[in-house]
Coordinates of N, CA and C in Angstrom, one line a residue:
X7 N 0.6 -1.2 -0.1 CA 0.1 0.3 -0.3 C 0.8 1.4 0.2
X8 N 0.6 1.9 -0.6 CA 1.9 3.2 -1.1 C 1.0 4.5 -0.3
X9 N 1.6 5.3 0.2 CA 2.0 5.8 1.5 C 1.1 7.3 1.4
X10 N 0.9 7.4 0.3 CA -0.3 7.8 0.0 C -1.8 7.6 0.4
X11 N -1.8 6.7 0.0 CA -3.4 6.2 0.1 C -3.1 5.3 2.4
X12 N -2.7 5.1 2.7 CA -2.2 4.9 4.2 C -3.0 6.3 4.7
X13 N -2.2 7.2 4.0 CA -2.5 9.1 5.2 C -4.0 9.0 5.0
X14 N -4.5 8.5 3.8 CA -5.8 9.0 3.0 C -6.8 8.4 3.8
X15 N -6.8 6.9 4.1 CA -7.5 6.4 4.9 C -7.5 6.7 6.6
X16 N -6.1 6.7 7.1 CA -5.3 7.4 8.9 C -6.6 9.2 8.7
X17 N -6.2 10.2 7.4 CA -7.1 10.5 8.0 C -8.8 10.3 8.0
X18 N -8.7 9.5 7.2 CA -10.3 9.5 7.0 C -11.2 8.5 8.4
X19 N -10.2 7.6 9.1 CA -10.3 7.6 10.4 C -10.3 8.1 11.7
X20 N -9.2 9.1 11.1 CA -9.2 10.4 12.8 C -10.2 11.1 12.3
X21 N -10.6 11.7 11.6 CA -11.9 13.1 11.0 C -13.2 12.1 11.8
X22 N -12.8 10.7 11.6 CA -14.8 10.0 12.2 C -14.4 9.9 13.5
X23 N -13.4 9.8 14.9 CA -13.2 9.6 16.0 C -12.9 11.2 16.7
X24 N -12.8 12.0 15.4 CA -11.8 13.3 16.2 C -12.9 14.3 15.8
X25 N -13.8 14.2 15.0 CA -14.8 15.1 14.5 C -14.3 16.6 14.9
X26 N -14.1 17.4 15.9 CA -14.4 18.7 16.3 C -13.3 19.0 16.9
X27 N -12.1 18.5 16.7 CA -10.1 17.9 17.2 C -9.6 19.6 16.4
X28 N -10.1 20.4 17.6 CA -8.6 21.4 17.9 C -7.4 21.7 18.6
X29 N -6.9 23.0 18.4 CA -5.9 23.5 19.2 C -6.0 23.6 20.7
X30 N -5.4 23.1 21.5 CA -6.1 22.9 22.9 C -5.2 24.2 23.5
X31 N -4.9 25.4 23.3 CA -4.6 26.3 23.4 C -5.8 27.5 23.6
X32 N -6.2 28.0 25.3 CA -6.7 29.5 24.9 C -6.5 30.4 24.1
X33 N -6.9 31.3 23.3 CA -7.1 32.5 22.9 C -7.7 33.0 21.8
X34 N -7.0 34.1 22.3 CA -8.6 35.5 21.4 C -8.2 35.6 20.4
X35 N -7.0 36.5 19.8 CA -6.2 37.3 19.4 C -4.6 36.5 19.2
X36 N -4.5 36.9 17.7 CA -3.1 35.0 17.3 C -2.3 35.4 17.7
X37 N -1.7 37.0 18.4 CA -0.6 36.8 19.0 C -1.0 35.4 20.1
X38 N -2.0 35.7 20.8 CA -2.2 35.2 21.9 C -1.4 33.8 22.3
X39 N -1.8 33.1 20.8 CA -1.8 32.0 20.3 C -0.2 31.7 20.3
X40 N 0.2 32.4 19.6 CA 1.5 32.4 19.6 C 2.6 32.2 20.9
X41 N 2.0 33.2 21.7 CA 3.1 33.2 22.7 C 2.2 32.2 24.2
X42 N 0.9 32.0 24.1 CA 1.0 30.4 24.3 C 1.6 29.0 24.4
X43 N 1.8 29.4 22.7 CA 2.3 28.1 21.9 C 3.9 28.1 22.5
X44 N 4.5 29.0 22.9 CA 6.1 29.1 23.3 C 5.5 29.2 25.0
X45 N 4.5 29.2 25.7 CA 4.8 29.1 26.5 C 4.7 27.5 27.1
X46 N 3.7 26.9 25.7 CA 3.9 25.4 25.8 C 5.2 24.5 25.8
X47 N 6.4 25.6 25.7 CA 7.4 23.9 25.0 C 8.0 23.3 26.4
X48 N 7.7 22.3 26.1 CA 8.1 21.3 27.7 C 7.0 22.1 28.6
X49 N 6.1 21.4 28.4 CA 4.9 22.3 29.6 C 3.6 22.0 29.1
X50 N 2.6 21.2 29.8 CA 0.7 20.7 29.2 C 0.3 22.0 28.9
X51 N -0.7 21.6 28.1 CA -0.9 22.9 27.0 C -2.6 23.2 28.2
X52 N -3.0 22.2 29.2 CA -3.9 22.2 30.2 C -3.5 23.4 31.6
X53 N -1.7 23.2 31.6 CA -0.9 24.2 32.1 C -0.9 25.7 31.9
X54 N -0.6 26.2 30.7 CA -0.3 27.2 29.9 C -1.4 27.9 30.1
X55 N -2.5 27.2 29.6 CA -4.3 27.9 30.1 C -4.7 28.5 31.0
X56 N -4.2 27.2 31.8 CA -4.4 28.4 33.5 C -3.2 29.6 33.8
X57 N -2.1 29.7 33.4 CA -1.8 30.9 33.3 C -2.6 31.5 32.4
X58 N -2.7 31.3 31.0 CA -2.7 32.2 30.1 C -3.6 33.2 30.0
X59 N -4.5 32.1 31.2 CA -6.3 33.1 31.5 C -6.0 34.2 32.4
X60 N -4.9 34.7 33.6 CA -5.1 35.4 33.9 C -3.8 36.9 33.2
X61 N -2.7 35.9 32.8 CA -2.0 36.1 31.9 C -2.6 37.1 30.7
X62 N -3.3 37.0 30.0 CA -4.0 37.8 29.0 C -5.2 39.0 29.5
X63 N -5.7 38.6 30.5 CA -5.8 40.0 31.5 C -5.1 41.0 32.1
X64 N -4.0 40.2 32.7 CA -3.1 41.0 33.2 C -2.1 41.9 31.9
X65 N -2.0 41.2 30.9 CA -1.6 42.5 30.0 C -2.6 42.1 28.4
X66 N -3.0 42.9 28.4 CA -4.6 43.1 27.4 C -3.6 43.4 25.2
X67 N -3.2 43.3 25.9 CA -2.8 44.1 24.4 C -1.0 44.2 24.5
X68 N -1.0 43.9 23.0 CA 0.5 43.4 22.6 C 1.4 44.8 23.2
X69 N 1.1 46.1 22.8 CA 2.2 46.4 23.6 C 2.3 46.9 25.1
X70 N 1.8 46.7 25.5 CA 1.2 46.0 27.4 C 2.7 45.2 27.5
X71 N 2.3 44.0 26.8 CA 3.5 43.0 26.8 C 5.3 43.4 26.1
X72 N 4.5 44.2 25.2 CA 6.4 44.9 25.1 C 6.6 45.6 26.2
X73 N 5.6 46.9 26.7 CA 5.9 47.5 27.5 C 6.2 47.0 29.8
X74 N 5.8 45.2 29.1 CA 6.1 44.9 30.7 C 7.5 44.7 30.9
X75 N 7.7 45.0 32.5 CA 8.9 44.9 32.9 C 9.0 43.6 32.8
X76 N 10.2 43.0 32.9 CA 11.2 41.5 32.4 C 11.0 40.7 33.1
X77 N 11.7 41.2 34.6 CA 11.5 40.6 36.2 C 10.2 39.9 36.6
X78 N 9.4 41.6 35.9 CA 7.2 40.9 36.3 C 6.5 39.9 35.8
X79 N 7.3 39.4 35.0 CA 7.0 38.8 33.7 C 7.2 38.0 33.8
X80 N 8.5 37.2 33.9 CA 8.9 36.3 34.4 C 8.0 35.7 35.4
X81 N 7.7 36.1 36.5 CA 6.9 35.7 37.6 C 5.9 35.2 36.7
X82 N 5.0 35.9 36.3 CA 3.6 35.8 35.6 C 3.9 33.6 34.9
X83 N 5.2 33.9 34.3 CA 5.1 32.5 33.6 C 5.8 31.4 33.9
X84 N 6.5 31.7 35.8 CA 6.8 31.1 35.7 C 6.2 29.8 36.0
X85 N 5.2 29.6 36.4 CA 4.8 27.9 36.6 C 4.8 27.1 34.6
X86 N 4.9 28.0 33.9 CA 5.1 26.7 33.3 C 6.9 26.6 32.5
X87 N 7.7 27.1 33.6 CA 9.0 26.7 33.1 C 10.0 27.2 32.3
X88 N 11.2 27.3 32.5 CA 11.9 27.8 32.6 C 11.8 29.1 31.4
X89 N 11.3 29.8 32.9 CA 10.9 31.0 32.4 C 11.2 32.0 32.1
X90 N 12.9 32.3 32.2 CA 13.2 33.2 32.1 C 13.3 33.6 30.6
X91 N 14.0 32.7 29.8 CA 13.5 32.5 28.5 C 12.4 32.8 27.6
X92 N 11.7 32.2 28.6 CA 10.3 32.2 27.7 C 9.7 33.8 28.3
X93 N 9.6 34.3 29.7 CA 9.4 36.3 29.4 C 10.1 36.7 28.8
X94 N 11.4 36.9 27.9 CA 12.7 37.0 27.6 C 11.7 37.6 25.9
X95 N 11.4 36.5 25.7 CA 10.7 35.5 23.8 C 9.8 36.1 23.6
X96 N 8.5 36.5 24.1 CA 7.2 37.4 24.8 C 7.8 38.7 24.3
X97 N 8.5 39.4 25.0 CA 8.4 40.7 25.5 C 9.4 40.9 24.3
X98 N 10.2 40.4 23.7 CA 10.7 40.2 22.0 C 10.2 40.1 21.1
X99 N 9.1 39.0 21.3 CA 8.3 39.0 19.7 C 7.3 40.5 20.4
X100 N 6.9 40.2 20.7 CA 6.5 41.8 21.4 C 6.6 42.6 20.1
X101 N 8.0 43.3 21.0 CA 8.1 44.4 20.2 C 8.6 43.7 18.7
X102 N 8.8 42.9 18.5 CA 8.8 42.5 16.5 C 7.6 42.8 16.0
X103 N 6.7 42.6 16.7 CA 5.5 42.1 15.8 C 5.0 43.9 15.6
X104 N 5.4 44.6 17.0 CA 4.6 46.3 17.1 C 6.4 47.0 15.8
X105 N 7.2 46.9 16.0 CA 7.9 47.7 15.1 C 8.2 46.4 13.6
X106 N 7.7 45.5 13.2 CA 8.4 45.0 12.5 C 7.9 44.6 11.5
X107 N 6.1 44.5 12.0 CA 5.2 44.0 11.4 C 3.6 44.4 11.5
X108 N 3.6 45.8 12.2 CA 2.4 46.6 12.1 C 1.7 46.7 13.3
X109 N 2.4 45.2 14.5 CA 1.0 44.6 14.9 C 0.5 43.8 14.1
X110 N 1.2 43.3 13.9 CA 0.3 42.0 13.2 C 1.2 40.7 13.0
X111 N 0.7 39.5 13.4 CA 1.3 38.2 13.4 C 2.1 37.4 11.3
X112 N 2.5 37.9 11.5 CA 3.0 37.3 10.0 C 2.4 35.5 9.3
X113 N 2.2 36.0 7.9 CA 1.6 35.1 7.3 C 2.7 33.6 6.5
X114 N 3.9 34.0 6.9 CA 4.6 33.1 6.5 C 5.8 32.8 6.9
X115 N 6.2 31.6 7.0 CA 7.2 30.7 7.7 C 8.4 31.5 7.7
X116 N 9.2 32.1 6.9 CA 10.0 32.5 5.9 C 9.5 33.5 7.2
X117 N 9.0 34.5 7.4 CA 8.9 35.9 8.2 C 8.4 35.3 10.2
X118 N 7.7 34.0 10.1 CA 7.4 33.9 11.4 C 8.5 33.2 12.3
X119 N 9.5 32.5 11.3 CA 11.0 32.1 12.0 C 11.8 33.7 12.5
X120 N 11.3 34.5 12.1 CA 12.5 35.4 12.4 C 12.4 36.0 13.2
X121 N 10.6 35.6 14.1 CA 10.4 36.1 15.6 C 11.3 35.1 17.3
X122 N 11.5 36.3 18.2 CA 12.1 35.5 19.0 C 11.8 34.1 19.9
X123 N 12.6 32.9 19.8 CA 11.4 32.0 19.8 C 10.6 30.9 19.5
X124 N 10.6 31.7 18.1 CA 9.7 31.0 17.5 C 10.3 29.9 16.0
X125 N 10.3 28.7 16.1 CA 10.5 27.1 15.5 C 9.5 26.6 14.7
X126 N 9.6 25.8 13.9 CA 8.9 25.7 13.0 C 7.3 24.9 13.5
X127 N 7.0 23.6 14.4 CA 6.7 23.6 14.8 C 4.9 24.9 15.4
X128 N 5.7 26.1 16.2 CA 5.0 27.3 16.2 C 5.0 27.7 15.0
X129 N 5.3 27.9 14.1 CA 5.0 28.5 12.5 C 3.9 27.9 12.2
X130 N 4.4 26.8 12.1 CA 3.2 25.7 11.3 C 2.2 25.6 12.3
X131 N 1.3 25.6 13.4 CA 0.3 25.2 14.0 C 0.0 27.5 13.9
X132 N 0.7 28.3 13.7 CA 0.0 29.5 13.4 C -1.0 29.6 12.4
X133 N 0.9 29.4 10.8 CA -0.2 29.3 9.9 C -1.2 28.5 9.2
X134 N -1.7 27.4 10.0 CA -2.5 26.2 9.8 C -3.7 26.8 11.1
X135 N -3.4 27.3 12.2 CA -4.8 27.7 12.6 C -5.8 29.2 12.4
X136 N -4.7 29.8 12.4 CA -4.7 31.5 12.1 C -5.5 31.7 10.6
X137 N -4.0 31.0 9.7 CA -4.1 31.7 7.9 C -4.9 30.1 7.7
X138 N -5.4 29.7 8.6 CA -5.6 28.1 6.8 C -5.8 28.3 6.2
X139 N -3.8 27.8 5.7 CA -3.0 27.3 5.2 C -2.5 25.9 5.4
X140 N -2.3 25.1 4.2 CA -1.3 24.1 4.7 C 0.0 24.2 6.2
X141 N -0.4 23.0 6.5 CA 0.3 22.9 7.4 C 0.6 22.1 8.6
X142 N 1.9 21.7 9.4 CA 1.9 20.0 9.5 C 2.4 20.5 10.9
X143 N 2.4 20.1 11.6 CA 2.9 20.4 13.4 C 3.4 19.3 13.5
X144 N 4.4 19.5 13.9 CA 5.3 18.1 14.1 C 5.2 17.9 15.4
X145 N 4.5 17.6 16.8 CA 4.8 17.1 17.7 C 5.2 15.4 18.2
X146 N 5.3 15.3 18.7 CA 5.9 14.0 19.3 C 5.3 13.4 19.2
X147 N 3.6 14.0 19.0 CA 2.1 12.3 18.9 C 2.3 11.9 17.4
X148 N 3.2 13.3 16.5 CA 2.6 12.9 14.8 C 4.1 12.5 14.5
X149 N 5.0 12.3 14.7 CA 6.7 11.9 14.5 C 6.2 10.3 15.1
X150 N 5.8 10.3 16.2 CA 5.5 8.7 16.5 C 4.8 8.0 15.8
X151 N 3.3 8.8 15.8 CA 2.0 8.0 14.6 C 2.4 7.8 13.3
X152 N 2.9 8.6 13.2 CA 3.3 8.4 11.1 C 4.0 7.4 11.0
X153 N 5.1 7.7 11.8 CA 6.5 6.7 12.5 C 6.1 5.3 12.4
X154 N 4.8 5.1 12.8 CA 4.2 4.0 13.3 C 3.1 3.4 11.7
X155 N 2.6 4.2 11.6 CA 2.0 4.4 10.1 C 2.3 3.7 8.9
X156 N 3.5 4.1 9.1 CA 4.8 3.5 8.2 C 4.4 5.5 6.6
X157 N 4.6 6.5 7.0 CA 4.0 7.2 6.3 C 5.7 8.2 6.6
X158 N 6.7 7.5 7.2 CA 7.6 8.7 6.9 C 8.6 7.5 8.9
X159 N 9.6 7.8 7.8 CA 11.4 7.4 8.6 C 11.9 7.4 9.1
X160 N 11.9 9.1 8.9 CA 12.0 10.4 9.8 C 11.7 10.5 10.8
X161 N 12.8 10.7 11.7 CA 12.4 11.4 13.6 C 12.7 12.6 13.6
X162 N 13.3 13.7 13.0 CA 13.7 14.7 12.5 C 12.6 15.5 12.7
X163 N 11.8 16.4 13.3 CA 10.7 17.2 12.8 C 10.5 17.8 11.2
X164 N 11.5 19.1 11.3 CA 11.5 18.9 9.8 C 11.6 18.6 8.2
X165 N 12.3 16.7 9.0 CA 12.0 16.0 7.5 C 10.8 15.4 7.3
X166 N 9.8 15.1 9.3 CA 8.7 14.5 8.9 C 7.5 15.7 8.8
X167 N 7.9 16.1 9.0 CA 7.1 18.0 8.6 C 6.7 17.5 7.3
X168 N 8.6 17.8 5.8 CA 8.9 17.5 5.1 C 7.7 16.6 4.3
X169 N 8.4 15.2 4.4 CA 7.2 13.8 3.9 C 6.2 14.0 4.4
X170 N 5.4 14.4 5.0 CA 4.0 14.6 6.0 C 2.9 16.0 4.7
X171 N 4.4 17.0 3.8 CA 3.5 17.8 3.3 C 3.4 17.2 1.9
X172 N 4.0 15.9 1.6 CA 3.8 15.6 0.1 C 2.7 14.4 0.0
X173 N 2.0 14.2 0.9 CA 1.1 12.9 1.1 C -0.7 13.6 1.5
X174 N 0.0 14.2 2.8 CA -1.6 15.1 3.2 C -2.2 15.7 2.4
X175 N -3.5 15.7 2.8 CA -4.3 16.7 1.7 C -4.5 18.2 2.5
X176 N -3.9 18.7 1.7 CA -3.5 20.2 2.2 C -4.6 21.3 2.8
X177 N -5.8 20.3 2.1 CA -6.2 21.4 2.4 C -7.2 20.5 4.6
X178 N -6.2 19.3 4.5 CA -7.0 19.4 6.2 C -5.8 18.9 6.9
X179 N -4.7 19.5 6.1 CA -3.2 18.8 7.1 C -3.3 19.4 8.0
X180 N -3.6 20.9 8.9 CA -3.5 21.1 9.9 C -4.5 20.5 11.4
X181 N -5.6 20.2 10.6 CA -6.8 19.4 11.1 C -6.2 17.7 11.6
X182 N -5.6 17.3 10.3 CA -5.1 15.8 10.6 C -3.6 16.0 11.7
X183 N -3.4 17.1 12.1 CA -1.7 16.9 12.8 C -3.1 16.9 14.5
X184 N -4.2 18.2 14.7 CA -4.2 18.2 16.1 C -5.2 17.0 16.7
X185 N -5.7 16.0 15.5 CA -6.7 14.9 15.4 C -5.5 13.2 15.8
X186 N -4.2 13.3 16.0 CA -3.6 12.6 15.8 C -3.1 12.7 17.2
X187 N -3.1 14.4 17.7 CA -2.6 14.1 18.8 C -4.4 13.8 19.6
X188 N -4.5 13.5 19.5 CA -5.6 12.9 20.9 C -5.6 11.8 20.2
X189 N -5.0 11.1 19.3 CA -5.1 9.2 19.3 C -4.1 9.5 19.6
X190 N -3.3 9.8 19.7 CA -1.8 9.1 20.2 C -2.1 8.7 21.9
X191 N -2.9 10.6 22.4 CA -3.8 10.3 24.2 C -4.0 8.8 24.8
X192 N -5.4 8.9 23.4 CA -6.7 8.0 23.9 C -6.0 6.5 22.9
X193 N -5.4 5.8 22.5 CA -4.8 5.2 21.7 C -3.1 4.7 21.4
X194 N -3.0 5.4 20.6 CA -1.6 5.3 20.0 C -0.7 5.6 20.7
X195 N -0.5 5.5 22.2 CA 0.5 6.0 23.1 C 2.2 5.4 22.7
X196 N 2.7 5.8 23.2 CA 4.4 5.9 23.1 C 5.0 4.4 23.9
X197 N 3.7 4.3 25.0 CA 4.1 2.8 26.1 C 2.6 2.1 26.1
X198 N 2.9 1.0 25.5 CA 1.6 -0.1 25.4 C 0.8 0.7 24.9
X199 N 0.5 0.9 23.7 CA -0.4 1.6 22.5 C -1.0 0.3 22.3
X200 N -2.6 0.6 22.4 CA -3.7 0.0 22.2 C -4.5 -0.5 20.6
X201 N -3.3 -1.4 20.3 CA -3.5 -1.8 18.5 C -4.5 -2.5 19.1
X202 N -5.0 -3.2 19.2 CA -5.7 -4.8 19.0 C -6.8 -3.5 19.5
X203 N -7.6 -2.2 20.2 CA -8.7 -1.5 19.8 C -8.7 -0.7 18.4
X204 N -7.0 -0.2 18.0 CA -7.2 0.8 17.3 C -7.4 0.2 16.1
X205 N -8.8 1.3 15.3 CA -9.0 1.7 13.9 C -8.5 1.3 13.0
X206 N -6.8 1.3 12.9 CA -6.1 2.0 11.8 C -4.8 0.1 11.5
X207 N -5.6 -0.4 12.5 CA -4.5 -1.5 12.4 C -4.5 -2.5 10.7
X208 N -5.0 -2.7 10.3 CA -5.2 -3.0 8.8 C -4.7 -2.7 8.1
X209 N -4.0 -1.2 8.4 CA -3.4 -0.8 7.4 C -1.9 -0.3 7.8
X210 N -1.6 -0.1 9.6 CA -0.8 0.2 10.1 C 0.8 -0.8 10.6
X211 N 1.7 0.0 9.4 CA 2.7 -0.8 9.0 C 3.8 -1.2 10.5
X212 N 3.3 -0.6 11.2 CA 3.8 -1.3 13.2 C 2.6 -2.1 13.5
X213 N 1.7 -2.4 12.8 CA 1.1 -3.4 13.8 C 1.0 -5.0 12.9
X214 N 0.7 -4.4 10.9 CA 0.8 -5.2 10.6 C 2.6 -5.7 10.0
X215 N 3.1 -5.8 10.7 CA 4.8 -6.4 11.0 C 4.8 -6.9 12.9
X216 N 3.9 -6.6 13.9 CA 4.2 -6.9 14.5 C 5.6 -6.6 14.9
X217 N 6.0 -5.0 15.3 CA 6.2 -4.7 16.6 C 6.2 -4.2 17.8
X218 N 4.6 -4.3 18.0 CA 3.7 -4.2 18.8 C 4.7 -4.8 20.0

């Protein structure tokens, strides 16, 4: 079975399982999603949402983040871990967005990657969720599961992204990634995946080859 066929079958099954899957980070403005995603590095989305619930009230505008006292901002984001680096990135991003992009989040990969602390994972999240562009967010769930399905042999996020962009439907690639996160939490876990209960085991290479 070709990779594109497997991708189509997987996409269909994921849509059945999680028709309403979406980003689990809470936000109202595009820049808030970007800041929340920065805070989510090595932190759970649930904890980030607790922090941003008060953070986005305390700093209601992009300018207020740009003007924030760095030490105070560090304490505000401390529960998310790596707070020195994350606070510095957020303050720098706010200034970059104001000074370089007129207060708007840019809508291209090239420009997003110029922002402090932003890598391809967050850039793809912004492109898919905010701008509705083809995007592949290669988090640990995506890398693990697409590898098991046989869609990629790579482990490096950028290479997995490149592989998947070739075979996923560009109109639904972003949704595919949100759904695969839910699937990874529920069924295709890193340890002890529920292979016998999986609706994809008829075409999953991990199951077929007996790697379970």
